[in-house]
Amino acid sequence: MNRARTVSPWLPTAPCTPGRCAPHPGPGSATVRPLLAVVRLVTGLGVVLTGLLLALLAVPLPAAARRSLVRHWCRAVIRAFGVRLRITGAAPAAPTGPLLVVANHISWLDIPLVAAVLPGRMLAKREVRAWPVLGALAALGGTLFIDRDRLRTLPELVRTMTQALAAGGRVIVFPEGSTWCGRAGGAFRPAAFQAALDASAAVQPVRLEYRPTGPAAFVGDDPLGASLWRIAAAGGLTAEIRILDPISIVQYPDRRSLARAAQYAVTGDSASKVRAIQAVQRAVASDSANRPSSSVHQWDNSSPAAVSSSRTPA
C-alpha cells in the first residue's frame, strides 16, 4: 500500500502521471499478441537474472572486458523486451579521461540504454541497494548511492563522485532527478556538475528518446510490473540514444552554468527557457511539500515501484 509522507521541497517532482502520459495503448501505439508479450517479459526477466552471474564472473576481468560485458548484457536486456535500439553520434571507443555522462530521464529503461553505449558507475537512491536482484546488480556494478532524504550527505556524495572521476572513470547521472514523460522535462540539478568541475572532467550530454513515447514512460505512481508489461506488449517500440558533443568545463565558472549548458545541449531549450523551467520546478516542489498527498512521485520507498528514483535529485 502506498503511504503519503512529508516531502522536502528540495526533492524533485514532475507533473507526469501514468494515465495522462503513459496510457495503454496510447495514441499511435501498437500492441503485440499477448503470447508474444509474455515471451518477451519472461525472456527479459531471465536476462536480468543472468546479470547477477555475469557480474560475479566479471569481477576478476580487466576493465575493458568488463565494459564490453556490460554493453552486451544491456543490449540483450533491451532486445529481450522487444525494443529496437538506435544509436546516433559517436561514442568514445574507450575512456580517455574522466567523463560525467548526463541524460534526460524517461524510464527505468534509460539505465540499460545508456550503459549499452557508455557503461560507467550509475548514481542511484539508497533504497535501491535493498531490492532483490536489482540491488545486488547495482552494488556489483559500483553504483553510487544517495540518501535523498538527508541533504547533509550530499557533499560527501559529490566528493565520492569526484574521486571516481579523478581516477579516470565515467559516472552516469540523470540530473532531472525524476522521470518525465518525454514530452516535457525538468531542470537539471547542479550538484553533480560540481564533481565534474572538481575532477576537471568533461561532461558528455546524451539525449534519450522513445518512439512512441507512451509505452516507455515510467512516471508518477506507475507500478514497475505495469511498466514492464507495457513495454513488453508494445509493438514497434524504438529507443534512441543520441551522443552529443562533449562539453568542456573551462568556460563555465560554476556548477549552475555548467548544468544549464548541459540541459541546453540535451533538450535544445534556450537559456531563458532553462531558467524558467528551473523556477517552475522549484514552485512545483514547494507546492508538493505543502500538499504531500498531491505529489505524483511519493510512494513507499521500500517498493520496487519506486525504481524511477534511481536518478540523482541534486
Short mmCIF file of C-alpha atoms in Angstrom, two decimals:
data_model
loop_
_atom_site.label_atom_id
_atom_site.label_comp_id
_atom_site.label_asym_id
_atom_site.label_seq_id
_atom_site.Cartn_x
_atom_site.Cartn_y
_atom_site.Cartn_z
CA MET A 1 0.00 0.00 0.00
CA ASN A 2 1.31 3.44 -0.88
CA ARG A 3 1.91 5.79 2.01
CA ALA A 4 1.90 9.57 1.73
CA ARG A 5 4.77 11.26 3.50
CA THR A 6 6.01 14.76 4.08
CA VAL A 7 8.15 15.81 1.15
CA SER A 8 11.09 18.18 1.24
CA PRO A 9 10.84 20.94 -1.38
CA TRP A 10 14.42 20.01 -2.31
CA LEU A 11 13.24 16.69 -3.76
CA PRO A 12 12.47 16.90 -7.48
CA THR A 13 8.94 16.25 -8.67
CA ALA A 14 7.24 16.01 -12.05
CA PRO A 15 3.61 16.57 -13.02
CA CYS A 16 3.55 13.47 -15.24
CA THR A 17 1.11 10.65 -14.38
CA PRO A 18 0.65 7.18 -15.94
CA GLY A 19 -2.93 7.82 -17.07
CA ARG A 20 -2.11 11.08 -18.78
CA CYS A 21 1.39 10.37 -20.09
CA ALA A 22 1.58 6.60 -20.50
CA PRO A 23 -1.87 5.30 -21.48
CA HIS A 24 -2.01 1.74 -22.75
CA PRO A 25 -2.38 1.61 -25.61
CA GLY A 26 -1.52 5.24 -26.20
CA PRO A 27 -2.24 7.36 -29.26
CA GLY A 28 -0.41 5.90 -32.25
CA SER A 29 0.77 2.91 -30.20
CA ALA A 30 0.55 -0.65 -31.45
CA THR A 31 0.49 -3.76 -29.30
CA VAL A 32 1.65 -7.30 -29.98
CA ARG A 33 -0.25 -10.50 -29.28
CA PRO A 34 -0.47 -11.38 -25.56
CA LEU A 35 1.56 -14.56 -26.03
CA LEU A 36 4.45 -12.66 -27.60
CA ALA A 37 4.27 -10.10 -24.80
CA VAL A 38 4.51 -12.89 -22.22
CA VAL A 39 7.51 -14.41 -24.02
CA ARG A 40 9.22 -11.01 -24.09
CA LEU A 41 8.53 -10.41 -20.41
CA VAL A 42 9.80 -13.82 -19.29
CA THR A 43 12.85 -13.59 -21.54
CA GLY A 44 13.64 -10.07 -20.37
CA LEU A 45 13.41 -11.03 -16.70
CA GLY A 46 15.58 -14.06 -17.39
CA VAL A 47 18.28 -11.90 -18.97
CA VAL A 48 18.12 -9.57 -15.96
CA LEU A 49 18.66 -12.52 -13.61
CA THR A 50 21.66 -13.74 -15.61
CA GLY A 51 23.19 -10.34 -14.89
CA LEU A 52 23.91 -11.49 -11.33
CA LEU A 53 26.06 -14.37 -12.53
CA LEU A 54 27.78 -12.23 -15.14
CA ALA A 55 28.51 -9.53 -12.56
CA LEU A 56 30.24 -12.06 -10.33
CA LEU A 57 32.22 -13.56 -13.21
CA ALA A 58 33.28 -10.09 -14.35
CA VAL A 59 34.98 -9.14 -11.07
CA PRO A 60 38.45 -10.51 -11.99
CA LEU A 61 38.29 -9.33 -15.61
CA PRO A 62 40.23 -6.33 -16.94
CA ALA A 63 38.31 -3.05 -17.11
CA ALA A 64 37.94 -3.18 -20.90
CA ALA A 65 36.47 -6.69 -20.74
CA ARG A 66 34.02 -5.64 -18.02
CA ARG A 67 32.85 -2.66 -20.09
CA SER A 68 32.30 -4.91 -23.10
CA LEU A 69 30.35 -7.40 -20.98
CA VAL A 70 28.13 -4.63 -19.58
CA ARG A 71 27.42 -3.27 -23.06
CA HIS A 72 26.44 -6.65 -24.44
CA TRP A 73 24.29 -7.55 -21.43
CA CYS A 74 22.43 -4.23 -21.51
CA ARG A 75 21.75 -4.60 -25.22
CA ALA A 76 20.45 -8.11 -24.56
CA VAL A 77 18.03 -6.72 -21.94
CA ILE A 78 16.75 -4.12 -24.39
CA ARG A 79 16.30 -6.65 -27.21
CA ALA A 80 14.65 -9.20 -24.92
CA PHE A 81 11.83 -6.75 -24.20
CA GLY A 82 11.28 -6.26 -27.93
CA VAL A 83 12.79 -2.78 -28.08
CA ARG A 84 14.80 -1.66 -31.10
CA LEU A 85 18.00 0.20 -30.26
CA ARG A 86 19.13 3.13 -32.38
CA ILE A 87 22.41 4.94 -31.71
CA THR A 88 23.30 8.26 -33.29
CA GLY A 89 26.52 10.16 -32.76
CA ALA A 90 29.94 8.78 -31.96
CA ALA A 91 30.53 7.27 -28.53
CA PRO A 92 34.11 7.12 -27.23
CA ALA A 93 35.57 3.73 -28.07
CA ALA A 94 37.35 3.64 -24.71
CA PRO A 95 37.67 6.03 -21.77
CA THR A 96 40.31 8.66 -22.46
CA GLY A 97 39.78 10.58 -19.23
CA PRO A 98 37.17 11.42 -16.61
CA LEU A 99 33.69 11.79 -18.04
CA LEU A 100 30.39 12.81 -16.43
CA VAL A 101 27.59 11.38 -18.57
CA VAL A 102 24.27 13.23 -18.19
CA ALA A 103 20.95 12.36 -19.80
CA ASN A 104 17.26 13.18 -19.65
CA HIS A 105 15.18 10.68 -17.70
CA ILE A 106 12.02 9.00 -19.03
CA SER A 107 12.03 5.36 -17.96
CA TRP A 108 13.79 2.63 -16.00
CA LEU A 109 14.85 1.52 -19.47
CA ASP A 110 17.15 4.57 -19.61
CA ILE A 111 19.64 2.77 -17.37
CA PRO A 112 20.45 -0.18 -19.69
CA LEU A 113 20.06 2.16 -22.67
CA VAL A 114 22.87 4.46 -21.54
CA ALA A 115 25.03 1.62 -20.24
CA ALA A 116 24.67 -0.22 -23.56
CA VAL A 117 26.69 2.57 -25.16
CA LEU A 118 28.56 4.35 -22.34
CA PRO A 119 28.97 1.96 -19.39
CA GLY A 120 30.01 3.57 -16.13
CA ARG A 121 29.10 3.99 -12.47
CA MET A 122 25.47 4.96 -12.00
CA LEU A 123 24.05 7.27 -9.35
CA ALA A 124 21.05 5.72 -7.58
CA LYS A 125 18.96 6.30 -4.49
CA ARG A 126 19.94 4.44 -1.32
CA GLU A 127 16.83 2.23 -1.22
CA VAL A 128 17.82 0.50 -4.47
CA ARG A 129 20.59 -1.32 -2.57
CA ALA A 130 18.00 -3.32 -0.60
CA TRP A 131 15.97 -4.51 -3.60
CA PRO A 132 16.13 -8.20 -4.58
CA VAL A 133 18.33 -8.86 -7.64
CA LEU A 134 18.36 -5.23 -8.77
CA GLY A 135 20.10 -4.07 -5.59
CA ALA A 136 22.77 -6.73 -5.89
CA LEU A 137 23.33 -5.88 -9.55
CA ALA A 138 23.61 -2.20 -8.70
CA ALA A 139 26.14 -2.82 -5.94
CA LEU A 140 28.25 -5.19 -8.05
CA GLY A 141 28.26 -2.57 -10.80
CA GLY A 142 29.80 0.01 -8.50
CA THR A 143 26.68 2.15 -8.20
CA LEU A 144 26.99 5.30 -6.10
CA PHE A 145 24.06 5.52 -3.68
CA ILE A 146 22.46 8.73 -2.46
CA ASP A 147 20.20 9.23 0.54
CA ARG A 148 17.60 11.54 -0.94
CA ASP A 149 16.09 12.36 2.46
CA ARG A 150 19.36 13.54 4.04
CA LEU A 151 20.59 16.66 2.31
CA ARG A 152 23.64 16.85 4.55
CA THR A 153 25.06 13.72 2.87
CA LEU A 154 25.23 15.46 -0.50
CA PRO A 155 28.74 16.98 -0.06
CA GLU A 156 30.15 13.54 0.75
CA LEU A 157 28.46 12.09 -2.33
CA VAL A 158 29.94 14.84 -4.50
CA ARG A 159 33.38 14.03 -3.07
CA THR A 160 32.89 10.34 -3.88
CA MET A 161 31.84 11.21 -7.43
CA THR A 162 34.87 13.48 -7.74
CA GLN A 163 37.17 10.65 -6.67
CA ALA A 164 35.58 8.26 -9.17
CA LEU A 165 36.01 10.80 -11.96
CA ALA A 166 39.53 11.78 -10.91
CA ALA A 167 40.52 8.13 -11.21
CA GLY A 168 39.63 8.38 -14.90
CA GLY A 169 36.21 6.77 -14.68
CA ARG A 170 32.75 7.52 -16.02
CA VAL A 171 29.86 8.49 -13.78
CA ILE A 172 26.31 8.42 -15.19
CA VAL A 173 23.71 10.81 -13.81
CA PHE A 174 20.12 11.71 -14.64
CA PRO A 175 20.19 15.28 -13.32
CA GLU A 176 16.47 15.96 -13.70
CA GLY A 177 16.20 13.87 -10.55
CA SER A 178 12.85 12.39 -11.58
CA THR A 179 11.37 10.69 -14.61
CA TRP A 180 9.35 12.78 -17.05
CA CYS A 181 7.14 11.51 -19.85
CA GLY A 182 9.42 12.65 -22.69
CA ARG A 183 7.06 15.32 -23.97
CA ALA A 184 8.39 17.68 -21.30
CA GLY A 185 11.36 17.65 -18.94
CA GLY A 186 12.65 19.01 -15.67
CA ALA A 187 15.50 21.29 -14.73
CA PHE A 188 18.96 19.77 -14.40
CA ARG A 189 20.02 19.81 -10.74
CA PRO A 190 23.52 21.28 -10.47
CA ALA A 191 25.15 19.35 -7.59
CA ALA A 192 26.53 16.51 -9.73
CA PHE A 193 28.21 19.03 -12.01
CA GLN A 194 30.36 20.20 -9.09
CA ALA A 195 32.08 16.83 -9.23
CA ALA A 196 32.95 17.42 -12.89
CA LEU A 197 34.44 20.81 -12.03
CA ASP A 198 36.42 19.44 -9.07
CA ALA A 199 37.77 16.50 -11.10
CA SER A 200 38.37 18.53 -14.30
CA ALA A 201 36.11 16.08 -16.10
CA ALA A 202 34.38 16.68 -19.41
CA VAL A 203 30.60 16.46 -19.49
CA GLN A 204 29.03 14.11 -22.04
CA PRO A 205 25.41 15.07 -22.76
CA VAL A 206 23.14 12.31 -24.04
CA ARG A 207 19.60 12.65 -25.36
CA LEU A 208 17.19 9.74 -24.92
CA GLU A 209 14.03 9.37 -26.98
CA TYR A 210 11.42 6.66 -27.33
CA ARG A 211 9.02 6.24 -30.25
CA PRO A 212 6.19 6.04 -29.47
CA THR A 213 6.74 7.84 -26.15
CA GLY A 214 3.83 6.46 -24.12
CA PRO A 215 4.75 2.78 -23.59
CA ALA A 216 8.26 3.55 -22.28
CA ALA A 217 7.36 6.39 -19.90
CA PHE A 218 7.68 5.33 -16.25
CA VAL A 219 6.25 8.20 -14.24
CA GLY A 220 4.33 9.08 -11.12
CA ASP A 221 2.98 6.13 -9.16
CA ASP A 222 3.23 3.76 -12.09
CA PRO A 223 3.89 0.23 -10.72
CA LEU A 224 7.04 -1.41 -12.03
CA GLY A 225 5.11 -4.51 -13.14
CA ALA A 226 2.72 -2.40 -15.21
CA SER A 227 5.64 -0.64 -16.87
CA LEU A 228 7.39 -3.93 -17.67
CA TRP A 229 4.21 -5.32 -19.24
CA ARG A 230 3.52 -2.12 -21.22
CA ILE A 231 6.99 -2.23 -22.78
CA ALA A 232 6.84 -5.98 -23.49
CA ALA A 233 3.43 -5.57 -25.14
CA ALA A 234 4.39 -2.55 -27.23
CA GLY A 235 4.71 -3.00 -30.96
CA GLY A 236 7.46 -1.19 -32.85
CA LEU A 237 8.99 0.49 -29.79
CA THR A 238 12.31 2.15 -30.64
CA ALA A 239 14.78 3.55 -28.11
CA GLU A 240 17.21 6.12 -29.47
CA ILE A 241 20.31 7.38 -27.72
CA ARG A 242 21.97 10.44 -29.21
CA ILE A 243 25.59 11.01 -28.25
CA LEU A 244 26.05 14.78 -28.36
CA ASP A 245 29.23 16.85 -28.43
CA PRO A 246 31.16 16.75 -25.13
CA ILE A 247 31.17 19.93 -23.06
CA SER A 248 34.49 21.32 -21.85
CA ILE A 249 34.20 22.76 -18.35
CA VAL A 250 36.79 25.50 -18.84
CA GLN A 251 34.31 28.13 -19.98
CA TYR A 252 31.88 27.58 -17.09
CA PRO A 253 32.66 29.26 -13.76
CA ASP A 254 30.27 27.27 -11.58
CA ARG A 255 28.07 24.19 -11.45
CA ARG A 256 24.86 26.08 -12.21
CA SER A 257 26.08 27.50 -15.50
CA LEU A 258 27.50 24.09 -16.41
CA ALA A 259 24.17 22.41 -15.60
CA ARG A 260 22.31 24.93 -17.79
CA ALA A 261 24.72 24.30 -20.66
CA ALA A 262 24.21 20.53 -20.36
CA GLN A 263 20.44 20.94 -20.25
CA TYR A 264 20.53 23.17 -23.32
CA ALA A 265 22.58 20.52 -25.15
CA VAL A 266 20.21 17.69 -24.22
CA THR A 267 16.86 19.46 -24.65
CA GLY A 268 17.67 22.27 -27.07
CA ASP A 269 15.93 24.74 -24.75
CA SER A 270 17.20 28.31 -24.73
CA ALA A 271 18.99 29.66 -21.65
CA SER A 272 15.94 31.72 -20.72
CA LYS A 273 13.65 28.70 -21.02
CA VAL A 274 16.03 26.62 -18.91
CA ARG A 275 15.87 29.25 -16.16
CA ALA A 276 12.06 29.36 -16.45
CA ILE A 277 11.87 25.55 -16.14
CA GLN A 278 14.04 25.72 -13.02
CA ALA A 279 11.74 28.35 -11.49
CA VAL A 280 8.60 26.34 -12.28
CA GLN A 281 10.10 23.14 -10.88
CA ARG A 282 11.04 24.89 -7.63
CA ALA A 283 7.46 26.17 -7.34
CA VAL A 284 6.01 22.71 -8.03
CA ALA A 285 8.31 21.13 -5.46
CA SER A 286 7.39 23.71 -2.85
CA ASP A 287 3.69 23.17 -3.52
CA SER A 288 4.14 19.38 -3.28
CA ALA A 289 5.84 19.81 0.09
CA ASN A 290 2.85 21.78 1.37
CA ARG A 291 0.39 19.25 -0.06
CA PRO A 292 2.06 15.81 0.25
CA SER A 293 -0.94 13.87 -0.94
CA SER A 294 -0.93 15.73 -4.26
CA SER A 295 2.61 14.82 -5.24
CA VAL A 296 2.77 12.37 -8.11
CA HIS A 297 6.16 10.96 -7.10
CA GLN A 298 5.73 9.89 -3.50
CA TRP A 299 5.21 6.27 -2.51
CA ASP A 300 6.53 3.64 -0.18
CA ASN A 301 10.30 3.71 -0.77
CA SER A 302 10.61 0.04 0.07
CA SER A 303 8.77 -0.88 -3.12
CA PRO A 304 10.46 -1.62 -6.45
CA ALA A 305 7.76 0.57 -7.96
CA ALA A 306 9.95 3.46 -6.88
CA VAL A 307 12.68 2.44 -9.31
CA SER A 308 12.25 5.73 -11.14
CA SER A 309 14.10 7.32 -8.25
CA SER A 310 17.34 5.68 -9.38
CA ARG A 311 18.40 9.10 -10.52
CA THR A 312 20.08 11.94 -8.77
CA PRO A 313 18.00 14.68 -7.20
CA ALA A 314 20.97 17.01 -6.92
#
